Structure formats: C-alpha cells, structure tokens
C-alpha cells in the first residue's frame, strides 16, 4: 500500500499546482470518517450519522488542508512572509506550515478570546503573535490592509488557495463513504469551509466521481450568527471562540452553497453546543473543540424538528481537536477528586 502523501499529491489533478510548485506538506488529510452509532441512535435514529474527524490533521484542525496549498503557492511566487487574522486555528496552521517552509509568519488574534492550545501552537512554531484589543473582524480588516502592499502573503480564506485545498475534504468523504452523503453539516464562522466543501462536491460531480450532490447545512453560534440574521454582528459572543465572527469573509459563497444545494443555515445556542461537545466525548470517544460540536448540535435540532429524512446519510465535520481548548474542557467536566495516597482513602472514595 502506498502511504498517504498529503492532500496536494492525493488530489493533485483537482488543484492549481504544476510540476514547478514547491509542495509544503505535513501529510495532512486522510482524517477518520467515524460512524457515530451510540450518539446517532440517541439523537437521530432515523439516519446514519458519521463524523469527519478533522482534529486528526497535523496541527489539529481542518485548516491544514488549505494551508498546505496556500503556503506552497506563496513559496512558488517567492513570498517571504505570511500573515493572517485568526480565532486560533488558522494561526496555528499558518505558523506550522510557515515553519516548514522557512517563511516568517505574523498572526493577529483577538485579545483574550483564543483557546490556549492554539496560542501555544502559534508561539511554539515561532510566529510573531500580535494580540489586538478587539475582535477577529477588526483583526481581519487590519490584515487585509497590511497585505495589500504585497510584502506579506495573506493566508486567511480570502486567499483562494485556502478554499481550493479545503475542498479536498469533500472529495475524501466521498472516497471513504463510496459516494456522497445525503446531508453534510458544518459549523460556520468565516464561512470558508462550507463554501470549500460545496466546491469540492461539485467538482467531484462534474468529474463523474459521484452521481448526486449532498445538501449543505451550516450552523452558527446564536450570539455570532450574521448570516442567519442577515446583518453584521458588531460584538459577536459565543463559548465557541473559533466561530466568534460577526462579518464572515465568505458570506456570499456560503449562502450560495446553501441555496444551490437546497440546504439551510441556522443557529445553535452555546448550551446546545456544549451538550453536543460533551456527548461526543462521553459517548463516541471523540474529543473535538466546542465550535466543531455546533454541527452535531445542529443535527440534533434538525432531527427534533423532523427535518432529517428516514435512511439519510448525514456527515458532520468535526473541525478541530478538543485539546485545542483545555479550559472549556476542564470547565465542562467533573473535577478530579483528591485524597491522601493510601489504598484506604481511595477505597473509601470509591465506596468499595
Ligand atoms: C474549529 O482560525 O476562522 O466557517 O481564524 O477553527 O471556514 O471559518 C476558524 C474557524 C469551525 C469555522 N471550526 O470555519 C480561524 C477561523 C473551527 C474553526 C471554524 C473555524 P469557517
């Protein structure tokens, strides 16, 4: 068996690379597609629920699929420095791929609202990390201005190569499943990923690899739901810091994906997100970050509303690893019990 070579090599014919493109890869992709039998039985017994575990990527999120291509293309045109605004995962991925490529990386993050693991990653990979006294949307505005000079290569999803790389996840789902799902559900923040998946499914369809297209369904956090509300949210708030975004860059593309596919976009509350987050960990053995669980919280909501057709195949993308956000994990779980280091004390505690 040929070992996995990363998404550019595996899906090369669908991507804008040539023999001259220097490929910067950490062998991203090939993430598990796991059947969620226990949780599925509980929240949506009428369908087959599967989880695309993107936390299994090299830096722990789906961003690596787009970053491999964006950084390869940056190197191809002799860029010296990368820059992005980020709620955390983009900065972690940019920092890692930038390190691999030998490029300088500058990341702007919203003060106090990025999960600890993601901050640690950007710092460890040697990026210059700038905390701004503001939110993600403000950071992105500054980054766009700074990158317009051409000195820095923008690696946010406004960079078209990001979405090109990320579309490989849709193709992978089809390859793993032996066809497309009926419905594909994703959390929506800056709205790039849902747009990328739709592009991937459409291109696989056009290439004759699949015979029909899934419905694309997105979920935003209730306090950060500009697309659902139909207007920019000035001060977005949610426990799912990854999707704490009030003015998504790919707003129009996401709406297009939903409309063209006959899907939908709706909100889930922070409470619903945390219930799904905990259930995934306790019932499926999958530790994802809160934003990722918005997809499963959404499936629960669709099921309760009777909107999941009998016998459908539903894939949820779990976008990032739970270890990214240890604070929320510890806050959401039972604390360890502390006893003296004797057998008696442990036995007493256990009631045995
Ligand atoms: C775990 O890292 O925007 O709708 O700056 O980290 O494509 O933005 C992260 C987004 C979902 C939303 N789940 O995806 C960033 C950033 C996780 C994420 C999303 C993000 P998009």
Coordinates of C-alpha atoms and ligand atoms in Angstrom, one line a residue:
X1 CA 0.0 0.0 0.0
X2 CA 1.3 3.5 -0.9
X3 CA 1.5 5.7 2.2
X4 CA -0.7 8.8 2.3
X5 CA 1.1 11.8 0.7
X6 CA -0.9 14.8 1.8
X7 CA -3.9 16.4 0.1
X8 CA -2.0 18.1 -2.7
X9 CA -0.4 14.9 -4.0
X10 CA -3.6 12.8 -3.4
X11 CA -5.9 15.3 -5.2
X12 CA -3.4 16.9 -7.5
X13 CA -5.5 16.8 -10.6
X14 CA -8.2 18.9 -8.9
X15 CA -5.7 21.5 -7.6
X16 CA -4.0 24.5 -9.2
X17 CA -0.4 23.2 -8.9
X18 CA 2.2 22.4 -11.5
X19 CA 5.5 20.4 -11.5
X20 CA 7.2 23.8 -10.6
X21 CA 5.1 24.3 -7.4
X22 CA 7.2 23.5 -4.3
X23 CA 5.0 21.4 -2.2
X24 CA 4.9 22.2 1.5
X25 CA 3.1 19.4 3.3
X26 CA 2.8 17.8 6.7
X27 CA 0.9 14.9 5.2
X28 CA -2.4 16.4 6.1
X29 CA -5.8 14.9 5.2
X30 CA -6.9 11.3 5.3
X31 CA -8.8 12.0 8.6
X32 CA -11.1 9.4 10.0
X33 CA -14.7 9.2 9.0
X34 CA -16.3 7.5 12.0
X35 CA -19.8 6.1 12.4
X36 CA -21.5 7.6 15.4
X37 CA -23.6 4.7 16.5
X38 CA -24.3 5.5 20.1
X39 CA -24.9 9.2 19.8
X40 CA -26.6 8.7 16.5
X41 CA -29.1 6.2 18.0
X42 CA -29.9 8.8 20.7
X43 CA -30.3 12.0 18.7
X44 CA -31.2 10.8 15.1
X45 CA -32.1 7.1 15.0
X46 CA -33.7 7.6 11.6
X47 CA -30.4 8.3 9.8
X48 CA -26.8 7.1 9.6
X49 CA -24.6 9.7 11.4
X50 CA -20.9 9.9 10.5
X51 CA -18.2 12.2 11.9
X52 CA -15.4 13.5 9.8
X53 CA -12.7 14.0 12.5
X54 CA -10.6 16.9 11.2
X55 CA -8.9 17.3 14.6
X56 CA -6.7 14.4 13.3
X57 CA -4.8 16.7 11.0
X58 CA -1.2 17.6 11.8
X59 CA -2.0 20.9 13.6
X60 CA -5.3 19.6 14.9
X61 CA -7.8 21.3 12.6
X62 CA -9.1 21.3 9.0
X63 CA -7.1 24.5 8.3
X64 CA -4.1 22.3 7.3
X65 CA -5.8 21.3 4.1
X66 CA -5.9 24.8 2.9
X67 CA -2.7 25.9 4.4
X68 CA -0.6 23.3 2.5
X69 CA -1.7 24.8 -0.7
X70 CA -1.7 28.5 0.3
X71 CA 1.9 28.1 1.6
X72 CA 3.1 26.1 -1.4
X73 CA 1.7 28.8 -3.7
X74 CA 3.3 31.5 -1.5
X75 CA 6.7 29.8 -1.8
X76 CA 6.2 29.4 -5.6
X77 CA 5.9 33.2 -6.0
X78 CA 8.9 33.8 -3.7
X79 CA 7.0 35.3 -0.8
X80 CA 9.0 35.9 2.3
X81 CA 6.3 36.3 5.0
X82 CA 2.8 35.1 5.7
X83 CA 0.1 37.0 7.6
X84 CA -3.3 36.1 8.9
X85 CA -6.0 37.2 11.4
X86 CA -7.3 34.3 13.4
X87 CA -9.6 33.0 16.0
X88 CA -6.8 30.5 16.6
X89 CA -6.7 27.5 14.2
X90 CA -5.6 29.5 11.1
X91 CA -2.8 31.0 13.1
X92 CA -1.7 27.6 14.4
X93 CA -1.7 26.1 10.9
X94 CA 0.0 29.1 9.3
X95 CA 2.7 29.0 11.9
X96 CA 3.4 25.3 11.4
X97 CA 3.4 25.4 7.6
X98 CA 5.3 28.6 7.6
X99 CA 7.9 27.0 9.8
X100 CA 8.1 24.0 7.5
X101 CA 8.6 26.4 4.5
X102 CA 11.1 28.6 6.3
X103 CA 8.9 31.7 6.0
X104 CA 8.2 34.4 8.6
X105 CA 4.7 34.3 10.0
X106 CA 2.7 37.1 11.5
X107 CA -0.6 36.5 13.2
X108 CA -3.2 38.9 14.6
X109 CA -5.5 37.4 17.2
X110 CA -8.4 38.8 19.3
X111 CA -7.2 39.6 22.8
X112 CA -8.2 37.0 25.4
X113 CA -10.5 35.1 23.1
X114 CA -8.3 32.4 21.6
X115 CA -8.1 29.0 23.1
X116 CA -4.9 28.2 25.0
X117 CA -3.7 25.3 22.8
X118 CA -4.0 27.4 19.6
X119 CA -2.0 30.2 21.1
X120 CA 0.7 27.8 22.3
X121 CA 0.9 26.3 18.8
X122 CA 1.5 29.7 17.1
X123 CA 4.1 30.6 19.7
X124 CA 5.9 27.3 19.6
X125 CA 6.2 27.4 15.8
X126 CA 7.9 30.8 16.1
X127 CA 5.2 33.1 14.6
X128 CA 5.1 36.7 15.7
X129 CA 1.8 36.8 17.6
X130 CA 0.1 40.1 17.9
X131 CA -2.9 40.4 20.2
X132 CA -5.2 43.2 19.2
X133 CA -7.6 44.9 21.6
X134 CA -10.5 44.0 19.5
X135 CA -12.2 41.0 17.8
X136 CA -11.5 38.8 14.8
X137 CA -13.3 41.0 12.3
X138 CA -11.2 44.0 13.3
X139 CA -8.0 41.9 13.1
X140 CA -9.0 40.7 9.6
X141 CA -9.6 44.3 8.4
X142 CA -6.1 45.3 9.6
X143 CA -4.5 42.2 8.0
X144 CA -6.2 42.9 4.6
X145 CA -4.8 46.4 4.6
X146 CA -1.3 45.3 5.6
X147 CA -1.3 42.6 2.9
X148 CA -2.5 44.9 0.1
X149 CA 1.1 46.2 -0.1
X150 CA 2.3 42.8 -1.4
X151 CA 5.0 42.4 1.3
X152 CA 3.0 39.9 3.2
X153 CA 1.2 36.9 1.8
X154 CA -2.4 36.8 3.1
X155 CA -3.3 33.2 4.2
X156 CA -6.8 33.8 5.5
X157 CA -9.5 32.1 3.5
X158 CA -9.7 35.2 1.3
X159 CA -6.7 33.6 -0.3
X160 CA -8.4 31.4 -2.9
X161 CA -5.8 28.6 -2.5
X162 CA -7.1 28.1 1.1
X163 CA -10.6 27.0 -0.2
X164 CA -9.0 25.0 -3.0
X165 CA -7.1 22.9 -0.5
X166 CA -10.0 22.6 1.9
X167 CA -12.3 21.3 -0.8
X168 CA -10.4 18.0 -0.7
X169 CA -12.2 17.1 2.5
X170 CA -15.5 16.7 0.5
X171 CA -13.7 14.5 -2.0
X172 CA -12.2 12.4 0.8
X173 CA -15.7 12.0 2.4
X174 CA -17.0 10.6 -1.0
X175 CA -13.9 8.3 -1.3
X176 CA -14.3 7.0 2.3
X177 CA -18.1 6.6 2.0
X178 CA -18.2 5.2 -1.5
X179 CA -20.4 8.2 -2.5
X180 CA -21.6 11.5 -1.2
X181 CA -23.7 11.8 1.9
X182 CA -27.4 13.0 1.8
X183 CA -26.6 15.9 4.0
X184 CA -23.3 17.5 5.1
X185 CA -23.4 19.6 8.3
X186 CA -20.7 22.1 9.3
X187 CA -20.1 24.8 11.8
X188 CA -19.9 28.2 10.2
X189 CA -17.6 31.0 11.2
X190 CA -15.8 32.9 8.5
X191 CA -17.9 30.7 6.1
X192 CA -14.9 29.4 4.1
X193 CA -15.2 25.7 4.9
X194 CA -18.8 25.2 3.9
X195 CA -18.0 27.0 0.7
X196 CA -15.0 24.9 0.1
X197 CA -16.9 21.6 0.7
X198 CA -19.6 22.6 -1.8
X199 CA -16.9 23.4 -4.4
X200 CA -15.3 20.0 -3.8
X201 CA -18.6 18.1 -4.1
X202 CA -19.5 20.0 -7.3
X203 CA -16.1 19.3 -8.9
X204 CA -16.3 15.6 -7.9
X205 CA -19.8 15.5 -9.5
X206 CA -18.6 17.2 -12.7
X207 CA -15.7 14.8 -12.9
X208 CA -18.1 11.9 -12.7
X209 CA -16.8 10.6 -9.4
X210 CA -20.2 10.9 -7.7
X211 CA -23.8 10.7 -9.1
X212 CA -25.5 13.2 -6.9
X213 CA -24.8 16.2 -4.6
X214 CA -25.5 16.5 -0.9
X215 CA -27.4 19.2 0.8
X216 CA -25.1 21.7 2.6
X217 CA -26.2 22.6 6.1
X218 CA -24.4 25.2 8.3
X219 CA -24.8 26.2 11.9
X220 CA -23.6 29.4 13.5
X221 CA -23.5 30.1 17.2
X222 CA -26.5 32.1 18.4
X223 CA -24.5 35.1 19.5
X224 CA -22.4 35.1 16.4
X225 CA -24.8 34.4 13.6
X226 CA -24.5 37.2 11.0
X227 CA -25.5 35.1 8.0
X228 CA -28.7 33.7 9.7
X229 CA -29.6 37.2 11.0
X230 CA -28.8 38.8 7.7
X231 CA -26.6 41.6 9.1
X232 CA -23.1 42.1 10.5
X233 CA -22.8 41.4 14.2
X234 CA -20.7 44.1 15.8
X235 CA -19.9 42.3 19.0
X236 CA -20.2 38.6 18.4
X237 CA -20.2 36.3 21.5
X238 CA -20.0 32.6 22.0
X239 CA -18.3 29.9 24.0
X240 CA -17.1 28.5 20.7
X241 CA -14.3 31.1 20.2
X242 CA -13.3 29.6 16.8
X243 CA -16.6 30.8 15.3
X244 CA -16.8 34.1 17.2
X245 CA -17.1 36.0 13.9
X246 CA -19.5 38.8 13.1
X247 CA -18.7 39.6 9.5
X248 CA -17.7 36.5 7.6
X249 CA -15.4 36.8 4.6
X250 CA -17.1 34.1 2.6
X251 CA -20.7 35.2 3.4
X252 CA -21.9 35.2 -0.2
X253 CA -20.2 31.9 -1.1
X254 CA -21.8 30.2 1.9
X255 CA -25.2 31.4 1.1
X256 CA -24.7 30.2 -2.5
X257 CA -23.7 26.8 -1.2
X258 CA -26.8 26.5 0.9
X259 CA -29.1 27.8 -1.8
X260 CA -27.7 25.8 -4.7
X261 CA -27.7 22.5 -2.7
X262 CA -31.1 23.0 -1.2
X263 CA -29.7 23.1 2.3
X264 CA -30.1 25.5 5.1
X265 CA -28.3 27.6 7.7
X266 CA -29.4 28.1 11.3
X267 CA -28.2 28.8 14.8
X268 CA -27.5 26.7 17.8
X269 CA -27.1 28.0 21.3
X270 CA -24.0 27.8 23.4
X271 CA -25.8 25.4 25.7
X272 CA -26.7 23.1 22.8
X273 CA -23.1 23.3 21.6
X274 CA -21.7 22.3 25.0
X275 CA -24.2 19.4 25.3
X276 CA -23.1 18.0 21.9
X277 CA -19.4 18.7 22.8
X278 CA -19.7 16.6 26.0
X279 CA -21.8 13.9 24.4
X280 CA -19.3 13.4 21.6
X281 CA -16.5 12.9 24.2
X282 CA -18.5 10.7 26.5
X283 CA -20.5 8.6 24.0
X284 CA -18.3 8.5 20.9
X285 CA -14.8 8.8 22.3
X286 CA -14.2 11.8 20.2
X287 CA -12.9 15.0 21.8
X288 CA -13.5 17.9 19.5
X289 CA -13.4 21.6 20.3
X290 CA -16.7 23.5 21.1
X291 CA -17.1 25.1 17.6
X292 CA -16.9 21.7 16.0
X293 CA -19.7 20.4 18.1
X294 CA -22.0 23.0 16.6
X295 CA -22.5 20.6 13.7
X296 CA -23.8 17.8 15.9
X297 CA -25.9 20.2 18.0
X298 CA -27.4 21.2 14.7
X299 CA -28.2 17.6 13.7
X300 CA -29.9 17.2 17.0
X301 CA -32.0 20.3 16.2
X302 CA -32.8 19.1 12.7
X303 CA -33.8 15.7 14.0
X304 CA -36.1 17.2 16.6
X305 CA -37.8 19.4 14.0
X306 CA -38.4 16.3 11.8
X307 CA -36.1 17.6 9.1
X308 CA -33.9 14.5 8.7
X309 CA -35.3 12.1 6.1
X310 CA -35.5 8.4 7.0
X311 CA -32.5 6.5 5.9
X312 CA -30.4 9.5 5.1
X313 CA -26.6 9.5 5.4
X314 CA -25.5 12.6 7.5
X315 CA -21.9 13.6 7.8
X316 CA -20.8 16.2 10.4
X317 CA -17.4 17.8 10.1
X318 CA -15.7 18.0 13.5
X319 CA -13.4 20.8 12.5
X320 CA -10.8 20.9 15.4
X321 CA -9.4 18.8 18.2
X322 CA -10.6 19.1 21.8
X323 CA -7.1 19.6 23.1
X324 CA -7.0 23.0 21.5
X325 CA -9.2 24.4 24.2
X326 CA -8.3 22.8 27.6
X327 CA -10.1 25.5 29.6
X328 CA -13.5 24.8 28.2
X329 CA -12.9 21.0 28.6
X330 CA -12.0 21.3 32.2
X331 CA -14.9 23.7 32.9
X332 CA -17.3 21.3 31.3
X333 CA -16.3 18.1 33.2
X334 CA -16.1 16.7 36.7
X335 CA -13.0 17.7 38.6
X336 CA -10.6 15.1 39.8
X337 CA -11.2 14.0 43.4
X338 CA -8.2 14.5 45.8
X339 CA -7.4 12.1 48.5
X340 CA -4.4 11.0 50.6
X341 CA -2.0 8.5 48.9
X342 CA -3.4 5.4 50.7
X343 CA -5.5 2.5 49.5
X344 CA -8.0 3.1 52.3
X345 CA -8.7 6.6 51.2
X346 CA -9.1 5.6 47.5
X347 CA -11.4 2.7 48.5
X348 CA -13.5 5.0 50.8
X349 CA -13.9 7.4 48.0
X350 CA -15.0 4.7 45.6
X351 CA -17.3 3.2 48.2
X352 CA -15.6 -0.3 47.9
Ligands
LIG1 C1 -12.6 24.6 14.8 O1 -8.9 30.1 12.7 O2 -11.7 31.4 11.4 O3 -16.6 28.9 8.5 O4 -9.3 32.1 12.2 O5 -11.4 27.0 13.9 O6 -14.4 28.2 7.4 O7 -14.4 30.0 9.2 C2 -11.5 29.3 12.4 C3 -12.7 28.8 12.0 C4 -15.1 26.0 12.5 C5 -15.3 27.9 11.1 N1 -14.4 25.2 13.4 O8 -14.8 27.7 9.8 C6 -9.6 31.0 12.3 C7 -11.0 30.6 12.0 C8 -13.2 25.5 13.9 C9 -12.6 26.7 13.4 C10 -14.5 27.1 12.0 C11 -13.3 27.5 12.5 P1 -15.1 28.7 8.7

